[in-house]
Amino acid sequence: MNFTLDDDASQIIYSAGWAIQGTHSADLDQYFERTFHVAEQDGASVNITFSGSAIAIYGSTGPGHADYTVQFDDDVLPSQSAYASTTQFQQLLFQRDFSSSNAAGTHFVSLKAVFTDQGNWLDLDFLTFTDGNITSGASTTAAVATVTPPYLSNAHLTRSLVSPFTVHHDRSIRSGHAPSEETPASVWLHCVRARRHTPHRLIRTRVLHASARLS
């Protein structure tokens, strides 16, 4: 039986240096489930451990695309390229049939981006595997922001990280720095910080005093 795993599945383990799709990307509908991961750094890698007899990895190919290498178990497939004269989506980047060796065993596959002077774009869209299961890794590194694909000049891309502190009333406290005056936002933050070490009654008193100063 064949199984499909999207790029944002928790079982796929990304190193540092990866990014995610923008919500308004012009070609987002071309990707499986409208998501992808893209390597932002040379040497960024993605690892998959699974039990089964075959695996295939898909992404886009096109102008400005990077090279990559693939390790599968103890073998390495060097000097692969995602370059193509025209942009194409959901293209096969790697495929391996393990049925002739150890079909029932556990296999490890790692794909690593290799940036060149001709291309520095490599995305992972989804993968498929046959007969078995994907093993979850111990940890993952969260992707941060996307970069503009080489074949798009007007893509609108977004970040996946949010401000460390987000408060009501459309106010945000960024990078852990509170406002200089007692605003509803700062009262909220003081309350959150106090909650860890201060009894509820004292927190309520502080908020009431702060509200009185505001009025």
CSV table of C-alpha atoms in Angstrom, one decimal:
chain,number,residue,atom,x,y,z
A,1,MET,CA,0.0,0.0,0.0
A,2,ASN,CA,1.2,3.5,-0.8
A,3,PHE,CA,1.1,6.4,1.6
A,4,THR,CA,1.5,10.2,1.1
A,5,LEU,CA,3.1,12.5,3.7
A,6,ASP,CA,2.9,16.3,3.2
A,7,ASP,CA,6.0,18.4,3.8
A,8,ASP,CA,4.7,19.8,7.1
A,9,ALA,CA,4.2,16.4,8.7
A,10,SER,CA,5.9,16.1,12.1
A,11,GLN,CA,7.6,12.9,11.1
A,12,ILE,CA,9.8,14.8,8.6
A,13,ILE,CA,12.8,16.2,10.4
A,14,TYR,CA,14.3,19.4,9.1
A,15,SER,CA,17.6,20.9,10.0
A,16,ALA,CA,18.1,24.6,10.6
A,17,GLY,CA,18.0,26.7,7.4
A,18,TRP,CA,14.5,25.8,6.1
A,19,ALA,CA,11.5,28.1,5.4
A,20,ILE,CA,7.9,27.6,4.6
A,21,GLN,CA,5.5,28.9,1.9
A,22,GLY,CA,3.9,32.3,1.9
A,23,THR,CA,0.2,32.5,2.2
A,24,HIS,CA,-0.2,34.6,-1.0
A,25,SER,CA,2.4,32.9,-3.2
A,26,ALA,CA,1.2,33.1,-6.8
A,27,ASP,CA,1.9,29.4,-7.4
A,28,LEU,CA,0.7,28.0,-4.1
A,29,ASP,CA,-2.1,26.1,-5.7
A,30,GLN,CA,0.5,24.1,-7.7
A,31,TYR,CA,1.8,22.5,-4.5
A,32,PHE,CA,0.3,19.5,-2.8
A,33,GLU,CA,-2.0,20.7,0.0
A,34,ARG,CA,-0.8,24.2,-0.8
A,35,THR,CA,2.3,23.9,1.3
A,36,PHE,CA,6.1,23.5,0.9
A,37,HIS,CA,9.4,23.8,2.7
A,38,VAL,CA,12.3,25.5,1.0
A,39,ALA,CA,16.0,25.4,1.9
A,40,GLU,CA,17.3,28.9,2.8
A,41,GLN,CA,20.9,27.8,3.5
A,42,ASP,CA,23.4,25.7,1.6
A,43,GLY,CA,23.7,22.4,3.3
A,44,ALA,CA,20.2,22.5,4.9
A,45,SER,CA,19.0,18.9,5.2
A,46,VAL,CA,15.8,16.9,5.7
A,47,ASN,CA,15.7,13.4,7.2
A,48,ILE,CA,13.1,10.7,7.0
A,49,THR,CA,13.2,7.3,8.8
A,50,PHE,CA,10.6,4.7,7.7
A,51,SER,CA,9.8,1.1,7.5
A,52,GLY,CA,8.8,-0.1,4.0
A,53,SER,CA,10.0,-1.1,0.6
A,54,ALA,CA,10.1,2.2,-1.4
A,55,ILE,CA,10.1,6.0,-1.0
A,56,ALA,CA,9.8,8.9,-3.3
A,57,ILE,CA,10.4,12.7,-2.7
A,58,TYR,CA,8.7,15.4,-4.7
A,59,GLY,CA,9.4,19.1,-5.2
A,60,SER,CA,9.5,21.7,-7.9
A,61,THR,CA,12.1,22.1,-10.6
A,62,GLY,CA,12.9,25.1,-12.7
A,63,PRO,CA,15.3,28.0,-13.5
A,64,GLY,CA,17.4,29.1,-10.5
A,65,HIS,CA,16.9,25.8,-8.7
A,66,ALA,CA,19.8,24.2,-6.7
A,67,ASP,CA,21.6,20.9,-6.7
A,68,TYR,CA,21.2,18.4,-3.9
A,69,THR,CA,22.5,15.1,-2.6
A,70,VAL,CA,20.6,12.2,-1.2
A,71,GLN,CA,21.8,9.6,1.4
A,72,PHE,CA,19.8,6.4,1.6
A,73,ASP,CA,20.9,4.0,4.3
A,74,ASP,CA,24.7,3.7,3.7
A,75,ASP,CA,24.7,4.9,0.1
A,76,VAL,CA,25.0,8.5,-1.2
A,77,LEU,CA,23.6,9.7,-4.5
A,78,PRO,CA,25.7,12.9,-5.3
A,79,SER,CA,25.2,15.7,-7.8
A,80,GLN,CA,21.5,15.7,-8.4
A,81,SER,CA,19.9,18.8,-9.7
A,82,ALA,CA,16.4,20.5,-9.5
A,83,TYR,CA,17.2,22.7,-12.4
A,84,ALA,CA,14.9,22.8,-15.5
A,85,SER,CA,14.4,25.2,-18.3
A,86,THR,CA,10.8,25.8,-17.3
A,87,THR,CA,9.1,25.7,-13.9
A,88,GLN,CA,7.3,22.4,-13.1
A,89,PHE,CA,5.7,21.4,-9.8
A,90,GLN,CA,5.3,18.1,-8.0
A,91,GLN,CA,8.3,16.7,-9.8
A,92,LEU,CA,10.1,13.5,-8.6
A,93,LEU,CA,13.4,14.5,-6.9
A,94,PHE,CA,14.3,11.1,-5.6
A,95,GLN,CA,13.0,7.6,-5.7
A,96,ARG,CA,14.3,4.3,-4.2
A,97,ASP,CA,13.0,0.8,-4.3
A,98,PHE,CA,14.4,-1.2,-1.4
A,99,SER,CA,12.5,-4.4,-2.3
A,100,SER,CA,15.6,-6.2,-3.6
A,101,SER,CA,17.6,-5.7,-0.3
A,102,ASN,CA,15.7,-5.3,3.0
A,103,ALA,CA,12.1,-4.5,2.2
A,104,ALA,CA,10.8,-5.1,5.7
A,105,GLY,CA,13.6,-3.2,7.4
A,106,THR,CA,13.9,0.4,8.6
A,107,HIS,CA,15.5,2.8,6.1
A,108,PHE,CA,17.0,6.2,6.5
A,109,VAL,CA,16.9,8.9,3.8
A,110,SER,CA,18.5,12.4,4.0
A,111,LEU,CA,18.3,15.0,1.3
A,112,LYS,CA,20.7,18.0,1.5
A,113,ALA,CA,20.6,21.2,-0.5
A,114,VAL,CA,23.7,22.2,-2.5
A,115,PHE,CA,23.6,25.8,-3.6
A,116,THR,CA,25.4,26.8,-6.8
A,117,ASP,CA,26.1,30.0,-8.8
A,118,GLN,CA,23.2,29.0,-11.0
A,119,GLY,CA,20.7,28.2,-8.4
A,120,ASN,CA,19.8,28.4,-4.7
A,121,TRP,CA,16.2,27.3,-4.6
A,122,LEU,CA,15.2,23.8,-3.5
A,123,ASP,CA,11.8,23.0,-2.1
A,124,LEU,CA,10.2,19.8,-0.7
A,125,ASP,CA,6.5,19.4,-1.5
A,126,PHE,CA,5.6,15.9,-0.3
A,127,LEU,CA,6.8,12.3,-0.2
A,128,THR,CA,5.3,8.9,-0.7
A,129,PHE,CA,6.3,5.6,0.8
A,130,THR,CA,5.2,2.0,0.4
A,131,ASP,CA,4.2,-0.7,3.0
A,132,GLY,CA,5.2,0.5,6.4
A,133,ASN,CA,5.3,3.6,8.6
A,134,ILE,CA,7.3,6.8,9.1
A,135,THR,CA,9.3,6.9,12.3
A,136,SER,CA,9.1,10.2,14.3
A,137,GLY,CA,12.4,11.9,15.1
A,138,ALA,CA,13.5,13.1,18.5
A,139,SER,CA,13.2,16.8,17.6
A,140,THR,CA,12.5,19.2,14.8
A,141,THR,CA,13.7,22.7,14.0
A,142,ALA,CA,10.9,25.1,13.2
A,143,ALA,CA,11.1,26.9,9.8
A,144,VAL,CA,10.9,30.6,9.9
A,145,ALA,CA,10.3,32.7,6.8
A,146,THR,CA,10.1,32.2,3.1
A,147,VAL,CA,12.2,33.7,0.4
A,148,THR,CA,11.1,34.7,-3.1
A,149,PRO,CA,11.3,31.8,-5.7
A,150,PRO,CA,13.6,32.6,-8.6
A,151,TYR,CA,10.8,32.2,-11.0
A,152,LEU,CA,8.6,34.8,-9.2
A,153,SER,CA,9.1,38.5,-9.0
A,154,ASN,CA,6.0,39.6,-7.2
A,155,ALA,CA,5.4,36.9,-4.6
A,156,HIS,CA,4.0,38.0,-1.3
A,157,LEU,CA,5.6,35.9,1.5
A,158,THR,CA,5.0,35.7,5.2
A,159,ARG,CA,6.8,34.7,8.3
A,160,SER,CA,5.8,31.7,10.4
A,161,LEU,CA,7.1,33.2,13.7
A,162,VAL,CA,5.1,35.6,15.8
A,163,SER,CA,6.0,38.2,18.3
A,164,PRO,CA,7.1,36.9,21.7
A,165,PHE,CA,4.3,38.8,23.4
A,166,THR,CA,1.0,39.5,21.7
A,167,VAL,CA,-1.7,41.3,23.7
A,168,HIS,CA,-5.3,42.5,23.2
A,169,HIS,CA,-6.4,46.0,22.0
A,170,ASP,CA,-4.2,45.6,18.9
A,171,ARG,CA,-1.0,46.2,20.9
A,172,SER,CA,2.1,44.1,20.8
A,173,ILE,CA,5.2,44.0,23.0
A,174,ARG,CA,8.0,42.9,20.7
A,175,SER,CA,11.3,41.3,21.7
A,176,GLY,CA,10.4,41.3,25.4
A,177,HIS,CA,10.4,45.1,25.8
A,178,ALA,CA,7.4,46.6,27.6
A,179,PRO,CA,6.0,50.0,26.8
A,180,SER,CA,7.4,53.0,28.8
A,181,GLU,CA,4.1,53.9,30.3
A,182,GLU,CA,1.3,52.1,32.0
A,183,THR,CA,-1.0,51.2,29.1
A,184,PRO,CA,-3.5,48.3,29.0
A,185,ALA,CA,-0.8,46.3,27.2
A,186,SER,CA,1.7,46.9,30.0
A,187,VAL,CA,-0.8,46.1,32.7
A,188,TRP,CA,-1.6,42.8,30.9
A,189,LEU,CA,2.1,41.9,30.6
A,190,HIS,CA,2.7,42.7,34.3
A,191,CYS,CA,-0.2,40.5,35.2
A,192,VAL,CA,1.2,37.6,33.1
A,193,ARG,CA,4.7,37.9,34.7
A,194,ALA,CA,3.2,38.2,38.2
A,195,ARG,CA,1.0,35.2,37.8
A,196,ARG,CA,4.0,32.8,38.0
A,197,HIS,CA,5.0,33.9,41.5
A,198,THR,CA,2.2,36.0,42.9
A,199,PRO,CA,-1.1,34.9,44.5
A,200,HIS,CA,-4.2,35.7,42.5
A,201,ARG,CA,-5.5,38.2,45.1
A,202,LEU,CA,-2.4,40.4,44.8
A,203,ILE,CA,-2.4,40.2,41.0
A,204,ARG,CA,-6.0,41.5,41.1
A,205,THR,CA,-5.0,44.4,43.4
A,206,ARG,CA,-2.2,45.4,41.1
A,207,VAL,CA,-4.4,45.5,38.1
A,208,LEU,CA,-7.0,47.6,39.9
A,209,HIS,CA,-4.4,50.1,41.0
A,210,ALA,CA,-3.0,50.3,37.5
A,211,SER,CA,-6.5,50.8,36.1
A,212,ALA,CA,-7.0,53.6,38.5
A,213,ARG,CA,-3.9,55.3,37.3
A,214,LEU,CA,-5.0,55.0,33.7
A,215,SER,CA,-8.4,56.6,34.5
